[in-house]
Coordinates of C-alpha atoms and ligand atoms in Angstrom, one line a residue:
M1 CA -88.9 31.7 49.7
R2 CA -86.0 29.5 48.8
T3 CA -83.7 31.5 51.0
D4 CA -86.2 31.3 53.9
R5 CA -86.3 27.5 53.6
R6 CA -82.6 27.2 53.6
G7 CA -82.6 29.4 56.7
V8 CA -85.0 27.0 58.4
L9 CA -82.9 24.0 57.5
R10 CA -79.8 25.6 59.0
A11 CA -81.9 26.5 62.1
G12 CA -82.7 22.8 62.5
T13 CA -79.1 21.9 62.3
V14 CA -78.1 24.3 65.1
A15 CA -80.6 23.1 67.6
V16 CA -79.8 19.4 67.1
A17 CA -76.1 20.2 67.4
G18 CA -76.7 22.2 70.5
L19 CA -78.7 19.4 72.1
A20 CA -76.1 16.8 71.1
A21 CA -73.4 18.9 72.6
G22 CA -75.2 18.9 75.9
V23 CA -74.9 15.1 76.3
G24 CA -72.1 14.3 78.7
L25 CA -69.5 16.9 79.3
L26 CA -70.5 20.5 78.7
P27 CA -68.2 21.7 75.9
G28 CA -66.8 25.2 75.6
P29 CA -68.2 27.5 73.0
R30 CA -65.6 26.7 70.4
A31 CA -66.2 22.9 70.7
S32 CA -69.9 23.6 70.2
A33 CA -69.2 25.7 67.2
E34 CA -67.3 22.8 65.6
G35 CA -70.3 20.6 66.3
L36 CA -72.5 23.0 64.5
R37 CA -70.4 23.0 61.4
A38 CA -70.1 19.2 61.4
A39 CA -73.7 18.3 62.0
P40 CA -75.8 17.0 59.1
E41 CA -78.8 19.0 58.0
T42 CA -82.1 17.8 59.4
A43 CA -85.8 18.2 58.8
P44 CA -87.1 21.8 58.6
G45 CA -89.6 23.2 61.0
S46 CA -89.5 23.8 64.7
T47 CA -86.1 23.3 66.2
V48 CA -87.4 22.9 69.7
G49 CA -88.1 19.7 71.5
P50 CA -88.2 19.8 75.3
V51 CA -84.9 20.8 76.8
G52 CA -84.9 18.4 79.6
T53 CA -82.1 19.5 81.9
P54 CA -80.2 22.6 83.1
A55 CA -77.1 21.2 81.4
L56 CA -78.8 20.8 78.1
A57 CA -80.2 24.3 78.4
L58 CA -76.7 25.7 79.1
A59 CA -75.2 23.8 76.2
R60 CA -77.8 25.2 73.9
L61 CA -77.0 28.8 75.0
E62 CA -73.3 28.1 74.6
A63 CA -73.8 26.8 71.1
G64 CA -75.9 29.8 70.2
N65 CA -73.3 32.2 71.6
A66 CA -70.5 30.4 69.8
A67 CA -72.4 31.0 66.5
W68 CA -72.8 34.7 67.4
V69 CA -69.1 35.1 68.2
A70 CA -68.1 33.4 65.0
G71 CA -70.6 35.4 62.9
R72 CA -72.5 32.3 61.9
V73 CA -75.9 33.0 63.4
V74 CA -78.9 31.1 61.9
H75 CA -81.8 32.9 63.7
P76 CA -83.6 29.7 64.6
D77 CA -87.2 29.5 65.5
S78 CA -88.1 32.6 63.5
S79 CA -90.3 31.0 60.9
A80 CA -94.0 31.4 60.4
A81 CA -94.3 27.7 61.2
R82 CA -92.6 28.3 64.5
R83 CA -94.9 31.2 65.2
R84 CA -97.9 29.0 64.7
D85 CA -96.4 26.2 66.8
V86 CA -96.0 28.4 69.9
A87 CA -99.2 30.5 69.4
T88 CA -101.1 28.5 72.0
H89 CA -98.5 27.5 74.4
Q90 CA -94.9 28.3 75.4
E91 CA -92.1 26.3 77.0
P92 CA -89.1 28.6 77.1
F93 CA -86.0 26.6 78.1
A94 CA -84.2 29.4 79.8
V95 CA -84.7 32.7 81.5
V96 CA -82.1 35.5 80.8
F97 CA -81.9 38.4 83.2
T98 CA -79.6 41.1 81.9
C99 CA -79.1 44.8 81.4
I100 CA -81.2 47.1 79.2
D101 CA -78.1 48.1 77.2
S102 CA -79.0 48.2 73.5
R103 CA -75.9 46.2 72.7
V104 CA -76.9 43.1 74.7
P105 CA -80.1 41.6 73.3
P106 CA -80.3 38.0 74.5
E107 CA -82.1 36.5 71.5
L108 CA -79.2 37.8 69.3
V109 CA -76.2 37.0 71.5
F110 CA -77.5 33.5 72.1
D111 CA -78.9 33.1 68.6
Q112 CA -82.4 31.9 69.8
G113 CA -85.8 32.6 68.5
L114 CA -89.5 32.7 69.2
G115 CA -90.6 30.9 72.4
D116 CA -87.0 29.9 73.4
L117 CA -86.1 32.5 76.0
M118 CA -87.9 34.5 78.7
V119 CA -86.1 37.7 78.9
I120 CA -86.1 40.2 81.8
R121 CA -84.0 43.3 81.4
T122 CA -83.4 46.2 83.8
A123 CA -80.5 48.7 84.1
A124 CA -77.5 46.7 85.5
H125 CA -79.9 43.8 86.1
T126 CA -81.1 45.4 89.3
A127 CA -84.2 43.8 90.9
D128 CA -87.0 44.6 93.2
G129 CA -90.1 42.5 94.0
L130 CA -91.8 43.0 90.7
V131 CA -88.7 42.0 88.8
T132 CA -88.1 39.0 91.0
G133 CA -91.7 37.9 90.4
S134 CA -91.0 38.0 86.7
L135 CA -87.8 36.0 87.2
E136 CA -89.7 33.3 89.2
Y137 CA -92.4 32.9 86.6
G138 CA -90.4 31.0 83.9
P139 CA -89.0 28.3 86.2
A140 CA -91.9 28.0 88.6
E141 CA -94.8 28.1 86.1
L142 CA -93.4 27.2 82.7
G143 CA -90.6 24.7 83.6
A144 CA -87.6 26.8 82.4
K145 CA -84.5 24.8 83.3
L146 CA -81.9 27.6 83.4
L147 CA -81.8 31.1 84.8
V148 CA -78.9 33.2 83.5
V149 CA -77.9 36.4 85.3
M150 CA -75.8 38.3 82.8
G151 CA -73.7 41.4 83.4
H152 CA -71.8 43.0 80.6
Q153 CA -68.6 44.9 79.9
R154 CA -68.6 48.7 80.3
C155 CA -72.1 48.8 81.9
G156 CA -73.3 52.4 81.8
A157 CA -75.6 52.1 84.7
V158 CA -72.9 50.6 86.9
T159 CA -70.5 53.3 85.8
A160 CA -73.0 56.1 86.7
A161 CA -73.6 54.4 90.1
V162 CA -69.9 54.1 90.9
R163 CA -69.4 57.8 90.0
S164 CA -72.3 58.7 92.3
F165 CA -70.9 56.7 95.2
R166 CA -67.5 58.3 94.8
T167 CA -68.7 61.9 94.5
G168 CA -71.7 61.7 96.8
E169 CA -73.8 63.2 94.1
R170 CA -77.3 61.6 94.0
L171 CA -78.4 60.2 90.6
P172 CA -81.5 62.1 89.2
G173 CA -85.0 60.8 89.4
H174 CA -85.6 57.1 89.7
L175 CA -82.1 56.4 88.5
A176 CA -81.3 56.8 92.2
D177 CA -83.2 53.6 92.9
I178 CA -80.9 51.8 90.5
G179 CA -77.9 53.3 92.2
Q180 CA -79.2 52.2 95.6
D181 CA -79.5 48.6 94.4
L182 CA -75.8 48.6 93.4
R183 CA -74.6 49.8 96.8
G184 CA -74.0 46.2 98.0
P185 CA -71.9 45.1 95.0
Y186 CA -70.0 48.4 95.2
E187 CA -69.1 47.9 98.8
E188 CA -68.0 44.3 98.1
A189 CA -65.9 45.3 95.0
R190 CA -64.1 48.3 96.5
R191 CA -62.6 46.2 99.2
T192 CA -60.4 44.4 96.7
A193 CA -60.5 46.0 93.3
P194 CA -58.1 48.7 92.2
A195 CA -59.7 52.0 91.2
E196 CA -59.2 51.5 87.5
A197 CA -60.9 48.1 87.6
L198 CA -63.7 49.1 90.0
V199 CA -66.6 49.3 87.5
D200 CA -65.9 45.9 86.1
A201 CA -65.5 44.5 89.6
V202 CA -68.9 45.9 90.6
I203 CA -70.5 44.4 87.5
R204 CA -69.2 41.0 88.4
A205 CA -70.2 41.4 92.1
Q206 CA -73.7 42.5 91.1
T207 CA -74.0 39.3 89.1
R208 CA -72.6 37.1 91.9
Q209 CA -74.9 38.6 94.5
T210 CA -77.9 38.3 92.3
V211 CA -77.2 34.7 91.5
A212 CA -76.8 34.0 95.2
R213 CA -80.0 35.8 96.1
L214 CA -82.0 33.9 93.4
R215 CA -80.7 30.6 94.6
R216 CA -82.1 31.3 98.0
D217 CA -85.4 32.5 96.6
A218 CA -88.4 30.8 98.2
L219 CA -89.9 29.6 94.8
L220 CA -86.6 28.9 93.0
R221 CA -84.6 27.2 95.8
P222 CA -86.7 23.9 95.8
L223 CA -86.3 23.7 92.0
V224 CA -82.5 24.1 92.3
E225 CA -82.3 21.5 95.0
A226 CA -84.3 19.1 93.0
G227 CA -82.0 19.5 90.0
K228 CA -84.8 21.0 87.9
L229 CA -83.3 24.5 87.7
E230 CA -79.8 25.9 87.6
V231 CA -79.0 29.6 88.3
V232 CA -75.8 30.7 86.7
G233 CA -73.9 34.0 86.3
G234 CA -72.6 35.2 82.9
Y235 CA -70.5 38.1 81.6
Y236 CA -70.9 39.5 78.1
S237 CA -68.0 41.0 76.3
L238 CA -69.0 43.9 74.1
D239 CA -65.6 43.5 72.4
T240 CA -65.9 39.9 71.3
G241 CA -69.6 39.0 71.8
E242 CA -68.6 36.1 74.0
V243 CA -70.5 35.2 77.1
T244 CA -68.4 33.7 79.9
F245 CA -70.5 31.6 82.3
G246 CA -69.8 31.1 86.0
R247 CA -68.6 34.6 86.8
Ligands
ZN1 ZN1 -75.6 47.8 81.4

């Protein structure tokens, strides 16, 4: 029990530091990590107050990812008290749309807990109407301030799709639907990327095109224009654990 309580205390520290880091300039991940270590311990319990702006939401994800990269995760918002707090309502501050890859779980790589993130995952973060509806839900209905579209290093789905485009061999079953959704990013990437860098270029093009499409989305666009929502791209490095935003 003592160990659990210390964990809760550290969780409180992280959220306060993350919020403080979001005031003013957005710091890089390392600056946020310094803030985490320097912050005094605060009262235990729920770490989450309202995250009022897209910039604060981004700062909080940056701080969580910095903790992940540094091996200093605190697993905030994972207590029984937190579970009770959010049992009857939810106010996730961010939506994360990423790949199904088993090595890219958003709650871990951003060090967040119960009720913090709304997560939608499909292979290579491909989307149809059903998926887009799920992406709209958090910002439009629950007030989420940030939508992160996150590709990742060495994406297997993109690798398979690129191989299929190159050989003309159709992917089996419904995997073909995933491949089809990656056709646009593939066409964009192959105009400029050398062959050995093509998979990575497609991953980044897929993220860029998805961000652009979501910013034009009928439900999301008014929120973006009003400053109530930001849609950002991210890239997760399997090697380092770091998320680079804006790519
Ligand atoms: Zn993937």
